[in-house]
Amino acid sequence: MTRQPLLIGNWKMHTSLDDALALAQGTAAIADEVRPSVDVGVCPPFPWIVSIAQKVRGTSLLIGAQDLSADSDGSFTGDVSASMLAPWCQFVLVGHSERRTVHQESDEVVTRKVRAAREHGLGVVLCVGETAAARAAGRAESTVSGQLESALIDVSSDDAATMTIAYEPVWAIGSGTAATVEEIQAMSGTIRRWLTSRHGLVADGIRILYGGSVSQHNVRELFDAADVDGALVGGASLDRGTFRALVEAAIGSR
Ligand code: PGA
């Protein structure tokens, strides 16, 4: 099955409003150019989402949130619910390692967030990945399988078909050292086999992204990995020219 490449820029807690609007407009122009060969999305900081969604309306750029609350409504100071995001976003990142580590999000919370997003029709980009210590101890694959097992415990095959998995080794994020293409393919293969064991043929259509220090220098070989369908990009998504180069590498990769 052919899976459409997908490139997502995760802007984290970067950009001013002006920078964000300009970057979104530039990235939307790229998204329009490469449509229908490649899907392009961005995850801006929460306060910019509405302005950006209004600005790029009618373009091919997909808008995502970086996180959401596991709860639907209530006294949760600082949190943002799925229903607040749904009018502006097509998808949401769930379980990013910076949420799991900095905010101590447990697997159980990640499971609830996946559920909350699905209930409101938001696409889910589920982030999984092992720490350096887990890899050194030979527990990389069991860590990732465990994260999938927990997060997708009650997800039907119909819902799984709409989801994306992002493999992001914690040690590669923001470190300047990406995983090797062999490591990425090995883990993406493990993820695909896990998905197949649960959801059968549906797994063939689920996109698996790689994230962690993706740059102009390593993006081409990334697409050599058979089970990798795109990238979740942090730092390199903040510069329009660099992000364009990443998107261009995806064209013709399939
Ligand atoms: P990075 O971040 O590309 O800056 O390593 C990736 C991510 O955290 O999604």
XYZ file of C-alpha atoms and ligand atoms in Angstrom:
263
model
C 0.000 0.000 0.000
C 1.255 3.500 -0.818
C 1.283 5.810 2.148
C 1.343 9.533 1.487
C 4.425 11.129 3.115
C 3.633 13.485 6.002
C 5.918 16.192 7.393
C 4.924 17.933 10.622
C 6.661 20.932 12.145
C 6.474 20.995 15.946
C 7.196 24.579 16.926
C 7.204 23.805 20.668
C 7.379 26.987 22.797
C 9.043 29.051 20.066
C 7.910 32.004 17.897
C 6.290 35.378 18.512
C 2.824 35.875 17.022
C 4.265 37.786 14.063
C 6.925 35.150 13.415
C 4.347 32.388 13.731
C 1.931 33.986 11.258
C 4.707 34.551 8.715
C 6.050 31.017 9.152
C 2.551 29.540 8.858
C 1.903 31.476 5.661
C 5.212 30.381 4.183
C 4.634 26.773 5.196
C 1.081 26.887 3.799
C 2.511 27.985 0.436
C 4.849 24.978 0.526
C 1.928 22.689 1.475
C -0.076 23.943 -1.501
C 2.855 23.415 -3.858
C 3.478 19.828 -2.840
C -0.153 18.756 -2.611
C -1.157 15.999 -3.413
C 2.263 14.298 -3.203
C 3.035 15.199 0.420
C 0.929 16.235 3.435
C 2.329 19.088 5.526
C 1.278 20.119 9.030
C 2.416 22.442 11.812
C 1.864 22.453 15.562
C 2.043 26.062 16.759
C 1.936 27.126 20.425
C -1.665 27.184 21.749
C -2.187 30.982 21.744
C -1.355 31.284 18.039
C -3.554 28.448 16.790
C -6.737 30.426 16.132
C -4.995 33.278 14.293
C -3.008 30.821 12.215
C -6.038 28.664 11.398
C -7.864 31.784 10.204
C -4.868 32.962 8.193
C -4.267 29.683 6.336
C -7.923 28.733 5.842
C -8.417 27.316 2.352
C -4.807 26.149 2.027
C -3.563 22.563 2.315
C -1.659 23.175 5.555
C -2.833 20.928 8.384
C -2.977 22.493 11.834
C -2.221 20.455 14.906
C -1.962 21.110 18.635
C 1.080 20.046 20.626
C -0.990 18.553 23.427
C -4.519 18.411 24.860
C -6.181 17.752 28.185
C -7.287 14.231 29.023
C -10.465 15.785 30.479
C -13.286 17.257 28.500
C -14.255 20.157 30.736
C -13.805 21.453 34.261
C -11.467 23.055 36.774
C -8.127 22.269 35.153
C -6.137 25.490 35.273
C -3.946 25.950 32.240
C -5.295 22.983 30.308
C -6.897 23.010 26.864
C -9.598 20.500 25.946
C -10.180 18.580 22.737
C -13.458 20.426 22.116
C -11.599 23.774 22.290
C -9.096 22.573 19.711
C -11.434 20.753 17.344
C -12.745 23.869 15.512
C -9.183 24.904 14.598
C -7.076 21.761 14.442
C -7.150 18.615 12.368
C -4.849 16.678 14.668
C -3.011 16.706 17.976
C 0.301 15.315 19.222
C -0.186 12.929 22.128
C 2.526 11.583 24.405
C 5.423 13.703 23.169
C 8.480 12.827 25.261
C 8.676 16.384 26.589
C 5.185 15.862 28.016
C 6.076 12.434 29.354
C 9.280 13.660 31.038
C 8.878 17.367 31.878
C 5.227 16.970 32.857
C 5.460 13.392 34.134
C 2.646 12.197 31.894
C 2.044 8.529 32.570
C 0.994 5.938 30.012
C -2.444 6.066 31.593
C -2.758 9.815 30.949
C -1.583 9.300 27.371
C -4.302 6.656 26.920
C -6.945 9.076 28.183
C -5.656 11.818 25.877
C -5.868 9.523 22.853
C -9.470 8.784 23.833
C -10.319 12.480 24.325
C -8.916 13.398 20.925
C -10.774 10.583 19.159
C -14.060 11.523 20.848
C -13.792 14.967 19.290
C -12.722 13.806 15.859
C -9.137 15.022 16.161
C -6.490 13.004 14.350
C -3.891 11.595 16.744
C -0.144 11.609 16.220
C 0.939 9.264 19.001
C 4.567 9.792 20.009
C 6.543 6.843 21.327
C 10.242 6.350 21.966
C 12.816 4.984 24.360
C 15.374 6.770 26.537
C 19.109 6.278 26.066
C 19.160 4.169 29.239
C 16.416 1.870 27.951
C 18.267 1.397 24.655
C 21.535 0.693 26.420
C 19.770 -1.906 28.537
C 18.330 -3.620 25.448
C 14.831 -2.436 26.299
C 14.194 -0.096 23.350
C 11.680 -2.346 21.598
C 9.862 -3.424 24.752
C 9.552 0.227 25.833
C 7.982 1.256 22.549
C 5.708 -1.809 22.375
C 4.587 -1.108 25.931
C 3.755 2.497 25.058
C 1.699 1.323 22.052
C 0.003 -1.369 24.097
C -1.072 1.109 26.725
C -2.023 4.080 24.528
C -3.998 2.063 22.000
C -5.600 -0.376 24.402
C -9.186 0.434 23.499
C -8.678 1.838 20.011
C -10.715 0.054 17.328
C -9.167 -0.835 13.986
C -11.334 1.854 12.347
C -9.870 4.453 14.708
C -6.349 3.085 14.400
C -6.607 3.547 10.646
C -6.891 7.312 11.132
C -3.910 7.577 13.472
C -0.235 8.306 12.931
C 2.610 6.960 15.052
C 5.740 9.073 15.561
C 8.826 7.165 16.649
C 10.945 9.667 18.556
C 13.853 8.243 20.537
C 14.170 10.540 23.546
C 17.957 10.695 23.176
C 17.697 11.975 19.602
C 15.272 14.839 20.264
C 17.002 18.211 20.165
C 20.404 16.529 20.570
C 21.719 17.071 17.052
C 22.267 13.308 16.780
C 19.523 11.502 14.926
C 19.104 7.747 15.130
C 20.708 5.874 12.236
C 18.548 4.783 9.346
C 19.059 1.156 10.472
C 17.841 1.947 13.995
C 14.883 3.878 12.606
C 13.880 1.128 10.186
C 14.274 -1.560 12.831
C 11.971 0.247 15.259
C 9.483 1.302 12.574
C 9.311 -2.347 11.512
C 8.629 -3.340 15.110
C 5.869 -0.725 15.308
C 4.328 -1.908 12.029
C 4.405 -5.544 13.197
C 2.774 -4.573 16.478
C 0.046 -2.689 14.601
C -0.475 -5.660 12.259
C -0.803 -8.059 15.194
C -3.640 -5.893 16.575
C -5.284 -4.458 13.513
C -4.374 -6.715 10.594
C -4.277 -5.165 7.155
C -5.251 -1.749 8.543
C -1.648 -1.462 9.751
C -0.418 -1.170 6.160
C -2.127 2.199 5.846
C -0.970 3.728 9.146
C 1.766 6.301 8.746
C 4.866 6.017 10.893
C 6.982 9.158 11.257
C 10.462 9.530 12.647
C 11.388 12.463 14.886
C 14.611 13.484 16.602
C 17.163 15.890 15.111
C 15.817 15.575 11.561
C 17.775 17.980 9.357
C 18.607 18.714 5.734
C 21.607 16.431 6.167
C 19.842 13.269 7.252
C 16.336 13.586 5.806
C 17.014 11.853 2.492
C 18.240 8.614 3.985
C 15.302 8.677 6.360
C 13.005 8.079 3.432
C 15.069 5.026 2.456
C 13.578 3.247 5.449
C 10.687 1.170 4.111
C 8.390 1.680 7.083
C 9.015 5.428 7.526
C 6.423 7.714 5.975
C 7.611 11.127 7.066
C 9.004 13.173 9.904
C 8.035 15.060 13.028
C 10.441 17.974 13.004
C 11.292 20.353 15.836
C 14.151 22.809 15.373
C 14.419 22.457 11.598
C 10.743 23.410 11.135
C 11.277 26.944 12.444
C 13.082 28.076 9.322
C 10.938 28.117 6.224
C 13.830 27.406 3.829
C 15.084 24.463 5.858
C 11.593 23.008 6.256
C 11.049 23.369 2.495
C 14.197 21.286 1.905
C 12.813 18.563 4.176
C 9.481 18.558 2.375
C 11.234 18.406 -0.989
C 13.177 15.355 0.159
C 9.852 13.630 0.718
C 8.742 14.259 -2.870
C 9.649 11.353 -5.037
C 10.618 9.283 -2.009
C 7.697 6.971 -2.730
P 13.951 18.093 17.065
O 12.551 17.799 17.809
O 13.701 17.913 15.588
O 14.306 19.498 17.418
O 14.923 17.081 17.571
C 11.682 16.781 17.383
C 10.490 16.691 18.283
O 10.604 16.924 19.496
O 9.370 16.399 17.829
